[in-house]
Short mmCIF file of C-alpha atoms in Angstrom, two decimals:
data_model
loop_
_atom_site.label_atom_id
_atom_site.label_comp_id
_atom_site.label_asym_id
_atom_site.label_seq_id
_atom_site.Cartn_x
_atom_site.Cartn_y
_atom_site.Cartn_z
CA MET A 1 0.00 0.00 0.00
CA THR A 2 1.58 3.29 -1.06
CA PHE A 3 1.93 5.95 1.53
CA PHE A 4 1.41 9.62 0.65
CA PRO A 5 2.19 11.96 3.54
CA PRO A 6 0.37 15.27 3.45
CA TRP A 7 3.61 17.11 4.19
CA PRO A 8 6.72 17.36 2.00
CA ASN A 9 9.04 14.38 2.52
CA CYS A 10 11.75 16.42 4.21
CA ILE A 11 9.69 16.71 7.39
CA VAL A 12 9.03 13.00 7.65
CA LEU A 13 12.61 11.98 6.99
CA ASN A 14 15.23 12.44 9.64
CA THR A 15 17.13 15.62 8.88
CA ALA A 16 20.87 15.41 9.46
CA GLY A 17 20.39 12.01 11.11
CA LYS A 18 18.66 13.60 14.07
CA ASN A 19 15.41 12.29 15.36
CA THR A 20 13.66 15.52 16.17
CA GLU A 21 10.49 15.67 18.20
CA ILE A 22 8.49 16.77 15.21
CA THR A 23 9.82 13.95 13.10
CA ARG A 24 9.13 11.38 15.83
CA SER A 25 5.59 12.53 16.33
CA VAL A 26 4.90 12.60 12.61
CA LEU A 27 6.49 9.20 12.22
CA GLY A 28 4.48 7.97 15.14
CA ALA A 29 1.29 9.11 13.47
CA TYR A 30 2.11 7.24 10.29
CA ARG A 31 3.97 4.24 11.63
CA LYS A 32 2.37 0.95 10.77
CA PRO A 33 1.25 -1.09 13.75
CA LYS A 34 3.30 -4.11 14.79
CA PRO A 35 2.12 -7.06 12.77
CA ALA A 36 -0.28 -9.10 14.90
CA VAL A 37 0.88 -12.60 15.71
CA MET A 38 -1.17 -14.95 13.57
CA ALA A 39 -3.12 -16.96 16.10
CA ALA A 40 -3.78 -20.52 15.08
CA LYS A 41 -7.40 -21.12 14.16
CA PRO A 42 -9.50 -23.15 16.59
CA LYS A 43 -9.93 -26.72 15.36
CA LEU A 44 -13.23 -28.51 15.83
CA TRP A 45 -13.50 -32.31 15.99
CA TYR A 46 -17.00 -33.70 15.47
CA PHE A 47 -19.31 -35.57 13.16
CA HIS A 48 -20.34 -33.84 9.94
CA GLY A 49 -23.58 -32.51 11.34
CA ARG A 50 -25.11 -30.22 13.94
CA GLY A 51 -25.36 -32.19 17.14
CA ARG A 52 -23.59 -30.61 20.11
CA MET A 53 -21.06 -28.77 18.00
CA GLU A 54 -23.48 -26.49 16.19
CA SER A 55 -23.87 -23.97 18.97
CA ILE A 56 -20.07 -23.71 19.10
CA ARG A 57 -19.94 -23.10 15.34
CA TRP A 58 -22.58 -20.40 15.70
CA LEU A 59 -20.66 -18.65 18.43
CA LEU A 60 -17.39 -18.65 16.49
CA ALA A 61 -19.12 -17.54 13.31
CA ALA A 62 -20.95 -14.72 15.06
CA ALA A 63 -17.71 -13.57 16.63
CA GLY A 64 -16.16 -13.53 13.14
CA VAL A 65 -13.59 -16.18 14.07
CA GLU A 66 -12.36 -18.50 11.33
CA PHE A 67 -12.15 -22.12 12.38
CA GLU A 68 -11.11 -25.46 10.96
CA GLU A 69 -13.05 -28.68 11.19
CA GLU A 70 -12.06 -32.33 11.29
CA PHE A 71 -15.00 -34.63 10.66
CA LEU A 72 -15.33 -38.01 12.31
CA GLU A 73 -16.42 -40.50 9.71
CA THR A 74 -15.08 -43.81 10.98
CA ARG A 75 -14.87 -45.66 14.25
CA GLU A 76 -11.10 -45.84 13.81
CA GLN A 77 -10.73 -42.07 13.84
CA TYR A 78 -12.72 -41.87 17.04
CA GLU A 79 -10.75 -44.65 18.70
CA LYS A 80 -7.51 -42.96 17.77
CA LEU A 81 -8.62 -39.75 19.47
CA GLN A 82 -9.47 -41.74 22.57
CA LYS A 83 -6.26 -43.73 22.54
CA ASP A 84 -4.21 -40.58 22.13
CA GLY A 85 -5.82 -39.34 25.32
CA ARG A 86 -7.27 -36.26 23.70
CA LEU A 87 -10.82 -36.77 24.89
CA LEU A 88 -10.94 -36.22 28.63
CA PHE A 89 -14.15 -38.18 29.10
CA GLY A 90 -13.92 -40.10 25.85
CA GLN A 91 -16.41 -37.76 24.21
CA VAL A 92 -16.70 -35.21 21.43
CA PRO A 93 -17.15 -32.26 20.81
CA LEU A 94 -13.44 -31.53 21.06
CA VAL A 95 -12.04 -28.09 20.35
CA GLU A 96 -8.33 -27.44 20.10
CA ILE A 97 -7.71 -23.84 21.03
CA ASP A 98 -4.91 -21.87 22.67
CA GLY A 99 -2.90 -24.98 23.34
CA MET A 100 -5.78 -26.71 25.12
CA GLU A 101 -7.88 -29.69 24.16
CA LEU A 102 -11.28 -28.69 25.46
CA THR A 103 -14.24 -30.99 25.71
CA GLN A 104 -17.70 -30.51 27.30
CA THR A 105 -19.86 -28.22 25.23
CA ARG A 106 -20.69 -25.73 27.97
CA ALA A 107 -17.08 -25.38 29.04
CA ILE A 108 -16.10 -24.69 25.43
CA LEU A 109 -18.90 -22.18 24.90
CA SER A 110 -18.06 -20.36 28.10
CA TYR A 111 -14.37 -20.11 27.23
CA LEU A 112 -15.07 -18.86 23.72
CA ALA A 113 -17.64 -16.38 24.94
CA ALA A 114 -15.15 -14.95 27.42
CA LYS A 115 -12.33 -14.94 24.89
CA TYR A 116 -14.30 -13.17 22.18
CA ASN A 117 -16.06 -10.87 24.57
CA LEU A 118 -19.54 -12.23 24.15
CA HIS A 119 -20.51 -12.21 27.79
CA GLY A 120 -22.57 -9.08 27.66
CA LYS A 121 -21.41 -5.78 29.03
CA ASP A 122 -17.71 -5.82 29.68
CA LEU A 123 -17.54 -4.66 33.30
CA LYS A 124 -15.16 -6.80 35.27
CA GLU A 125 -15.69 -7.64 38.91
CA THR A 126 -18.92 -5.76 39.27
CA VAL A 127 -22.14 -7.32 40.39
CA ARG A 128 -23.70 -6.11 37.15
CA TYR A 129 -21.13 -8.00 35.10
CA GLN A 130 -21.47 -11.08 37.22
CA SER A 131 -25.21 -11.00 37.03
CA ALA A 132 -25.02 -10.37 33.29
CA ARG A 133 -22.80 -13.43 33.04
CA ALA A 134 -25.18 -15.44 35.13
CA ASN A 135 -28.04 -14.27 32.95
CA THR A 136 -26.37 -15.12 29.67
CA TRP A 137 -25.61 -18.52 31.06
CA PHE A 138 -29.17 -19.34 31.86
CA PHE A 139 -30.70 -17.73 28.81
CA SER A 140 -28.38 -19.69 26.62
CA LYS A 141 -28.97 -22.84 28.58
CA LEU A 142 -32.70 -22.50 28.02
CA CYS A 143 -32.34 -23.48 24.42
CA LEU A 144 -30.80 -26.78 25.44
CA PRO A 145 -33.95 -28.76 26.31
CA ILE A 146 -35.41 -27.84 22.93
CA ARG A 147 -32.20 -28.79 21.23
CA ARG A 148 -32.06 -32.10 23.09
CA LEU A 149 -35.57 -32.94 21.90
CA ARG A 150 -34.65 -32.11 18.33
CA SER A 151 -31.49 -34.17 18.29
CA ASP A 152 -33.16 -37.05 20.10
CA ALA A 153 -35.85 -36.96 17.43
CA ALA A 154 -33.30 -37.78 14.77
CA PHE A 155 -32.19 -40.88 16.66
CA GLN A 156 -35.65 -42.38 17.15
CA PRO A 157 -36.58 -45.37 15.01
CA GLY A 158 -37.70 -43.99 11.70
CA GLY A 159 -35.70 -40.82 12.27
CA ARG A 160 -37.29 -37.41 12.41
CA GLY A 161 -40.05 -38.44 10.05
CA GLY A 162 -41.07 -41.50 12.06
CA ASP A 163 -43.80 -41.51 14.68
CA LYS A 164 -41.64 -41.00 17.71
CA GLY A 165 -39.40 -38.54 15.91
CA ARG A 166 -42.35 -36.39 14.92
CA CYS A 167 -43.62 -36.57 18.47
CA PHE A 168 -40.35 -35.26 19.86
CA LEU A 169 -40.26 -32.47 17.33
CA ALA A 170 -43.83 -31.48 18.06
CA LEU A 171 -43.00 -31.37 21.75
CA ALA A 172 -39.96 -29.20 21.06
CA VAL A 173 -42.11 -26.71 19.18
CA LYS A 174 -44.73 -26.77 21.92
CA LYS A 175 -42.15 -26.09 24.64
CA ALA A 176 -40.65 -23.30 22.62
CA LYS A 177 -44.04 -21.66 22.13
CA THR A 178 -45.38 -22.09 25.64
CA ARG A 179 -42.43 -21.96 27.98
CA TYR A 180 -39.35 -20.36 26.47
CA PHE A 181 -40.36 -17.89 23.78
CA PRO A 182 -42.84 -16.08 26.03
CA VAL A 183 -40.06 -15.40 28.51
CA PHE A 184 -37.70 -14.09 25.87
CA GLU A 185 -40.46 -11.97 24.40
CA LYS A 186 -41.09 -10.46 27.82
CA VAL A 187 -37.41 -9.83 28.53
CA GLY A 188 -37.01 -8.28 25.09
CA CYS A 189 -39.47 -5.62 26.21
CA GLY A 190 -37.09 -4.40 28.89
CA ASP A 191 -34.01 -4.24 26.72
CA PRO A 192 -34.82 -3.12 23.21
CA ASP A 193 -31.53 -3.94 21.58
CA PHE A 194 -29.98 -6.93 23.21
CA LEU A 195 -30.91 -9.62 25.63
CA VAL A 196 -28.23 -8.94 28.21
CA GLY A 197 -26.34 -5.86 29.21
CA ASN A 198 -26.91 -3.83 26.03
CA LYS A 199 -24.28 -5.76 24.15
CA PHE A 200 -24.45 -8.63 21.70
CA SER A 201 -23.80 -11.72 23.80
CA TRP A 202 -23.82 -15.45 23.35
CA ALA A 203 -27.35 -15.55 24.72
CA ASP A 204 -28.48 -13.61 21.66
CA ILE A 205 -26.69 -16.03 19.36
CA GLN A 206 -28.21 -19.06 21.03
CA LEU A 207 -31.66 -17.56 20.92
CA LEU A 208 -31.33 -16.81 17.22
CA GLU A 209 -30.19 -20.36 16.58
CA ALA A 210 -33.17 -21.70 18.55
CA ILE A 211 -35.60 -19.48 16.64
CA LEU A 212 -34.26 -20.47 13.24
CA THR A 213 -34.25 -24.17 13.98
CA MET A 214 -37.77 -23.98 15.42
CA GLU A 215 -38.90 -22.22 12.25
CA GLU A 216 -37.50 -25.11 10.24
CA LEU A 217 -39.97 -27.31 12.10
CA ASP A 218 -42.91 -24.90 12.16
CA ALA A 219 -42.83 -21.76 10.06
CA SER A 220 -45.50 -20.09 12.18
CA VAL A 221 -43.76 -20.59 15.51
CA LEU A 222 -43.14 -16.88 15.93
CA SER A 223 -46.64 -15.77 15.03
CA ASP A 224 -47.44 -14.70 18.60
CA PHE A 225 -44.08 -13.11 19.29
CA PRO A 226 -43.61 -9.85 17.39
CA LEU A 227 -40.56 -8.79 19.39
CA LEU A 228 -38.83 -12.09 18.71
CA LYS A 229 -39.62 -11.69 15.01
CA GLU A 230 -38.00 -8.32 15.07
CA PHE A 231 -35.04 -9.70 17.03
CA LYS A 232 -34.61 -12.41 14.43
CA THR A 233 -34.61 -9.94 11.53
CA ARG A 234 -32.21 -7.61 13.25
CA PHE A 235 -29.75 -10.32 14.26
CA SER A 236 -29.88 -12.17 10.97
CA ASN A 237 -28.57 -9.00 9.38
CA ILE A 238 -25.50 -8.68 11.54
CA PRO A 239 -22.70 -9.15 8.98
CA THR A 240 -20.98 -12.14 10.58
CA ILE A 241 -24.27 -13.91 11.19
CA LYS A 242 -25.59 -13.05 7.75
CA LYS A 243 -22.48 -14.64 6.28
CA PHE A 244 -22.98 -17.77 8.37
CA LEU A 245 -26.55 -18.06 7.09
CA GLN A 246 -25.46 -18.07 3.46
CA PRO A 247 -25.17 -21.38 1.61
CA GLY A 248 -21.61 -22.65 1.58
CA SER A 249 -20.87 -21.56 5.14
CA GLN A 250 -19.82 -24.00 7.85
CA ARG A 251 -23.37 -24.18 9.19
CA LYS A 252 -24.64 -27.74 9.12
CA PRO A 253 -28.01 -29.01 7.87
CA PRO A 254 -30.59 -30.81 10.03
CA PRO A 255 -29.69 -34.43 10.80
CA ASP A 256 -30.65 -36.94 8.12
CA SER A 257 -30.53 -40.72 8.09
CA HIS A 258 -26.95 -40.80 6.83
CA TYR A 259 -25.79 -38.66 9.74
CA VAL A 260 -27.65 -40.85 12.21
CA GLU A 261 -26.04 -43.94 10.67
CA VAL A 262 -22.52 -42.52 10.93
CA VAL A 263 -22.98 -41.47 14.56
CA ARG A 264 -24.51 -44.82 15.54
CA ASN A 265 -21.63 -46.60 13.89
CA ILE A 266 -18.93 -44.51 15.52
CA LEU A 267 -20.42 -44.41 18.99
CA GLN A 268 -21.74 -47.95 18.68
CA PHE A 269 -25.26 -47.62 19.94
CA MET B 1 -23.49 -5.81 55.07
CA ALA B 2 -25.46 -7.96 52.67
CA GLY B 3 -27.92 -10.46 54.10
CA LYS B 4 -27.30 -14.16 53.91
CA PRO B 5 -28.15 -15.90 50.67
CA LYS B 6 -31.58 -17.51 50.82
CA LEU B 7 -32.16 -20.84 49.12
CA HIS B 8 -35.60 -21.84 47.90
CA TYR B 9 -36.00 -25.55 47.27
CA PHE B 10 -37.51 -28.77 48.54
CA ASN B 11 -36.09 -30.26 51.70
CA GLY B 12 -33.77 -32.63 49.95
CA ARG B 13 -30.72 -32.88 47.73
CA GLY B 14 -31.95 -32.58 44.16
CA ARG B 15 -30.41 -29.74 42.21
CA MET B 16 -29.79 -27.57 45.22
CA GLU B 17 -27.32 -29.82 46.97
CA CYS B 18 -24.28 -28.80 44.92
CA ILE B 19 -25.11 -25.17 45.67
CA ARG B 20 -25.25 -25.95 49.38
CA TRP B 21 -21.88 -27.68 49.16
CA LEU B 22 -20.33 -24.74 47.33
CA LEU B 23 -21.62 -22.16 49.80
CA ALA B 24 -20.53 -24.33 52.68
CA ALA B 25 -17.07 -24.81 51.21
CA ALA B 26 -16.80 -21.07 50.77
CA GLY B 27 -17.70 -20.64 54.42
CA VAL B 28 -20.85 -18.72 53.61
CA GLU B 29 -23.78 -19.03 55.99
CA PHE B 30 -27.09 -19.30 54.23
CA GLU B 31 -30.79 -19.57 54.99
CA GLU B 32 -33.21 -22.01 53.49
CA LYS B 33 -36.91 -21.76 52.78
CA PHE B 34 -38.29 -25.22 52.06
CA ILE B 35 -41.07 -25.85 49.60
CA GLU B 36 -43.31 -28.34 51.37
CA GLN B 37 -46.73 -27.85 49.81
CA PRO B 38 -47.74 -27.19 46.20
CA GLU B 39 -49.01 -23.82 47.44
CA ASP B 40 -45.47 -22.79 48.41
CA LEU B 41 -44.26 -23.28 44.85
CA ASP B 42 -47.35 -21.58 43.43
CA LYS B 43 -46.70 -18.58 45.59
CA LEU B 44 -43.16 -18.24 44.31
CA ARG B 45 -44.40 -18.52 40.75
CA ASN B 46 -47.19 -16.03 41.21
CA ASP B 47 -44.87 -13.54 42.86
CA GLY B 48 -42.76 -13.62 39.70
CA SER B 49 -39.80 -14.85 41.71
CA LEU B 50 -39.07 -17.75 39.39
CA MET B 51 -38.04 -16.60 35.95
CA PHE B 52 -38.72 -19.93 34.32
CA GLN B 53 -41.14 -21.24 36.93
CA GLN B 54 -38.47 -23.55 38.28
CA VAL B 55 -36.42 -24.02 41.41
CA PRO B 56 -33.63 -23.94 42.64
CA MET B 57 -33.80 -20.23 43.25
CA VAL B 58 -31.27 -18.34 45.30
CA GLU B 59 -31.76 -14.81 46.57
CA ILE B 60 -28.30 -13.28 46.68
CA ASP B 61 -26.93 -9.75 46.33
CA GLY B 62 -30.30 -8.34 45.41
CA MET B 63 -30.91 -10.90 42.66
CA LYS B 64 -33.23 -13.87 42.43
CA LEU B 65 -31.02 -16.28 40.53
CA VAL B 66 -32.39 -19.42 38.94
CA GLN B 67 -30.69 -22.16 36.90
CA THR B 68 -28.28 -24.22 38.92
CA ARG B 69 -25.25 -23.55 36.77
CA ALA B 70 -25.80 -19.82 36.75
CA ILE B 71 -26.04 -19.86 40.52
CA LEU B 72 -22.95 -22.02 40.92
CA ASN B 73 -20.93 -19.85 38.55
CA TYR B 74 -21.93 -16.70 40.33
CA ILE B 75 -21.03 -18.06 43.75
CA ALA B 76 -17.77 -19.52 42.49
CA THR B 77 -16.75 -16.21 40.93
CA LYS B 78 -17.75 -14.25 43.99
CA TYR B 79 -15.81 -16.42 46.41
CA ASN B 80 -12.77 -17.01 44.23
CA LEU B 81 -13.41 -20.65 43.52
CA TYR B 82 -13.23 -20.30 39.76
CA GLY B 83 -9.52 -20.23 38.94
CA LYS B 84 -7.34 -17.24 38.26
CA ASP B 85 -7.89 -16.79 34.52
CA MET B 86 -9.94 -17.91 31.55
CA LYS B 87 -7.90 -21.01 30.84
CA GLU B 88 -8.18 -22.26 34.42
CA ARG B 89 -11.88 -21.56 34.27
CA ALA B 90 -12.15 -23.61 31.09
CA LEU B 91 -10.54 -26.57 32.85
CA ILE B 92 -12.75 -26.10 35.90
CA ASP B 93 -15.81 -25.99 33.65
CA MET B 94 -14.72 -29.06 31.77
CA TYR B 95 -14.19 -31.08 34.96
CA SER B 96 -17.41 -29.79 36.55
CA GLU B 97 -19.42 -30.79 33.50
CA GLY B 98 -18.01 -34.30 33.64
CA VAL B 99 -18.90 -34.55 37.33
CA GLU B 100 -22.37 -33.28 36.53
CA ASP B 101 -22.92 -35.82 33.77
CA LEU B 102 -22.25 -38.69 36.17
CA GLY B 103 -24.00 -36.95 39.04
CA GLU B 104 -27.11 -36.52 36.92
CA MET B 105 -27.25 -40.24 36.23
CA ILE B 106 -27.04 -40.98 39.94
CA MET B 107 -29.58 -38.29 40.79
CA HIS B 108 -32.14 -39.75 38.41
CA LEU B 109 -31.76 -43.28 39.71
CA PRO B 110 -34.64 -43.06 42.24
CA LEU B 111 -36.92 -42.04 39.38
CA CYS B 112 -35.96 -45.04 37.31
CA PRO B 113 -38.69 -47.66 36.74
CA PRO B 114 -37.93 -50.77 38.85
CA ASP B 115 -37.42 -53.07 35.87
CA GLN B 116 -34.72 -50.79 34.45
CA LYS B 117 -32.99 -50.05 37.69
CA ASP B 118 -30.43 -52.84 37.66
CA ALA B 119 -29.34 -52.00 34.13
CA LYS B 120 -29.06 -48.35 35.07
CA ILE B 121 -26.95 -49.09 38.13
CA ALA B 122 -24.68 -51.28 36.04
CA GLN B 123 -24.29 -48.47 33.53
CA ILE B 124 -23.44 -45.98 36.27
CA LYS B 125 -20.82 -48.31 37.70
CA GLU B 126 -19.34 -48.89 34.28
CA ARG B 127 -19.11 -45.20 33.49
CA THR B 128 -17.65 -44.48 36.90
CA THR B 129 -14.84 -47.00 36.64
CA ASN B 130 -14.12 -46.68 32.92
CA ARG B 131 -14.76 -43.08 32.06
CA TYR B 132 -15.00 -40.59 34.87
CA PHE B 133 -12.80 -41.81 37.72
CA PRO B 134 -9.87 -42.63 35.42
CA ALA B 135 -10.10 -39.14 33.90
CA PHE B 136 -9.90 -37.39 37.27
CA GLU B 137 -7.29 -39.75 38.64
CA LYS B 138 -5.17 -38.98 35.59
CA VAL B 139 -5.53 -35.23 36.04
CA LEU B 140 -4.40 -35.47 39.65
CA LYS B 141 -1.56 -37.83 38.80
CA ASN B 142 -0.25 -35.72 35.95
CA HIS B 143 0.33 -32.59 37.96
CA GLY B 144 0.77 -34.25 41.33
CA GLN B 145 -1.03 -31.44 43.14
CA ASP B 146 -3.72 -31.62 45.77
CA TYR B 147 -6.33 -29.76 43.74
CA LEU B 148 -7.64 -30.35 40.25
CA VAL B 149 -6.79 -26.94 38.81
CA GLY B 150 -4.13 -24.37 39.54
CA ASN B 151 -3.00 -25.88 42.83
CA LYS B 152 -5.86 -24.12 44.55
CA LEU B 153 -9.31 -25.09 45.71
CA SER B 154 -11.98 -24.51 43.10
CA LYS B 155 -15.56 -25.47 42.48
CA ALA B 156 -14.33 -28.47 40.46
CA ASP B 157 -12.78 -30.00 43.59
CA ILE B 158 -15.92 -29.40 45.60
CA HIS B 159 -18.21 -30.94 42.99
CA LEU B 160 -15.89 -33.92 42.67
CA VAL B 161 -15.80 -34.62 46.40
CA GLU B 162 -19.58 -34.41 46.54
CA LEU B 163 -19.74 -36.94 43.72
CA LEU B 164 -17.31 -39.26 45.48
CA TYR B 165 -19.65 -39.42 48.44
CA TYR B 166 -22.60 -40.31 46.20
CA VAL B 167 -20.62 -43.02 44.45
CA GLU B 168 -19.57 -44.36 47.81
CA GLU B 169 -23.20 -44.51 48.88
CA LEU B 170 -23.93 -46.53 45.78
CA ASP B 171 -20.96 -48.88 46.05
CA PRO B 172 -17.85 -48.18 48.17
CA SER B 173 -15.74 -50.65 46.20
CA LEU B 174 -15.83 -48.39 43.15
CA LEU B 175 -13.20 -46.18 44.72
CA ALA B 176 -10.85 -49.06 45.36
CA ASN B 177 -8.60 -48.58 42.34
CA PHE B 178 -8.32 -44.83 42.57
CA PRO B 179 -5.90 -43.94 45.34
CA LEU B 180 -5.66 -40.24 44.54
CA LEU B 181 -9.41 -39.85 44.55
CA LYS B 182 -9.64 -41.73 47.82
CA GLN B 183 -7.16 -39.30 49.25
CA ILE B 184 -9.20 -36.23 48.50
CA GLN B 185 -12.22 -37.76 50.07
CA LEU B 186 -12.51 -36.78 53.67
CA TYR B 187 -13.92 -38.51 56.71
CA PRO B 188 -15.90 -41.69 56.16
CA PRO B 189 -19.63 -41.48 56.88
CA ARG B 190 -20.52 -41.77 60.55
CA GLN B 191 -24.03 -42.87 61.41
CA GLY B 192 -25.41 -41.13 58.33
CA ARG B 193 -24.20 -37.75 59.50
CA ARG B 194 -21.05 -36.66 57.80
CA VAL B 195 -18.99 -33.74 58.87
CA ALA B 196 -15.71 -32.74 57.30
CA ARG B 197 -13.20 -31.06 59.54
CA SER B 198 -10.59 -29.82 57.17
CA TRP B 199 -10.18 -29.86 53.49
CA ALA B 200 -6.47 -30.11 53.04
CA PRO B 201 -3.39 -29.19 55.02
CA VAL B 202 -4.03 -25.71 56.26
CA THR B 203 -1.37 -23.54 54.79
CA ALA B 204 -1.01 -19.84 54.37
CA GLN B 205 -2.58 -20.16 50.96
CA THR B 206 -5.57 -22.13 52.06
CA THR B 207 -8.44 -19.76 52.19
CA LEU B 208 -10.83 -22.21 53.78
CA GLY B 209 -10.23 -23.68 57.17
CA THR B 210 -13.37 -25.60 57.68
CA ILE B 211 -16.02 -27.08 55.52
CA PHE B 212 -19.32 -28.14 56.79
CA PHE B 213 -22.34 -29.41 55.10
CA GLY B 214 -25.75 -30.38 56.22
CA ARG B 215 -27.87 -28.34 58.49
CA GLU B 216 -25.36 -28.00 61.32
CA GLN B 217 -23.64 -24.68 61.78
CA PRO B 218 -19.86 -24.72 62.03
CA ALA B 219 -18.48 -24.51 65.54
CA ASP B 220 -15.66 -22.27 64.41
CA ARG B 221 -13.68 -21.49 61.27
#
């Protein structure tokens, strides 16, 4: 990139080898910043599908963090991870980040949220910050029962389309409509822009994910929740999230029979 | 001076027990309001005290916190039981989640239909000896310290000890092959009432002198 100082060159250059105050300050104004150390990208180990890794993908994507993925396709891959001692409790998701091998979805989400400043308002050591953190935790956790129902649905005999699968999905939609969405709608009233602490937090991301996946199951699920509709529109347009929602992103599709087969084969159940 | 935290729950372990342990380990006195009749729970709901109509609920520092993990995280942060930085917290979270996974299986056992109970118990024992206990034993062995993370007491240690007691109630022999875990367990149960006197050697760094749990108040700290 060519650099065109607004002053004649003689002022920018050292005159007579002396570093005058004026020169230093001008140089300081135009000096390029130290090149940032290229941090290694986080690496995600999971099956090629949503499951428990999807909320982690959402969080990284929303934070604008590029990440790599290794997909588990065979039992051998999984056993190798276990044998190498990389899975603390023998389970995935596994995320390699900052020299750590983190497992346990919530632990990973919490670390990433803290690292990329998605915990709500950034006030350290104040009750407000701590309560904001506590709030984001439980708002985000709320989406879990619905998610569990959805993923369990895929693993019922006949998959999501079978009798039991459809039952689980219907229950997920019902819970969303009657228990969880009303609360978020009400809280949205108090804080027009964001769920927690007037700053985009991981609770917002999780809620958006829950809304979108519920809409996949029932397009009218938001019909009684105008504030949530508005929330969804607003958040879907945030550049990083908008990018993640485009085809070709690392977002995964709903589980199909092939996914279920791979997971059953690898985890042997 | 802030009032004591007030715990709203049934008079039993359930999801409140780990919170009681954590407060006790932090040396924090707390009050409890037991839900004994359906009307008690209805009242809490109608007052708008329960954000998602569920207990546990803890009144603390002017907030009415619900969701067990949120409560635990708040208490741990407040009383310095959550590590010194983000990375330590990640490890603490990871270990706590593992403890919770096994603890949840044990907690749900009474609700298990009788014909499935034996299979469930077998599964719990298998997971304990093959998945969870080896993981924690390995962590302790690798760094050779008394505590799971950062050579300092954290919520992970407290949750683990609580779990060890539950596993022992289920089957004491399960601890047999895990010497390091046995070591961090404290006094053996006495007549159903268990009181722990000290956590670890009291050093200048130890911030807790006494842990108590149950309804008894500590004699001294």
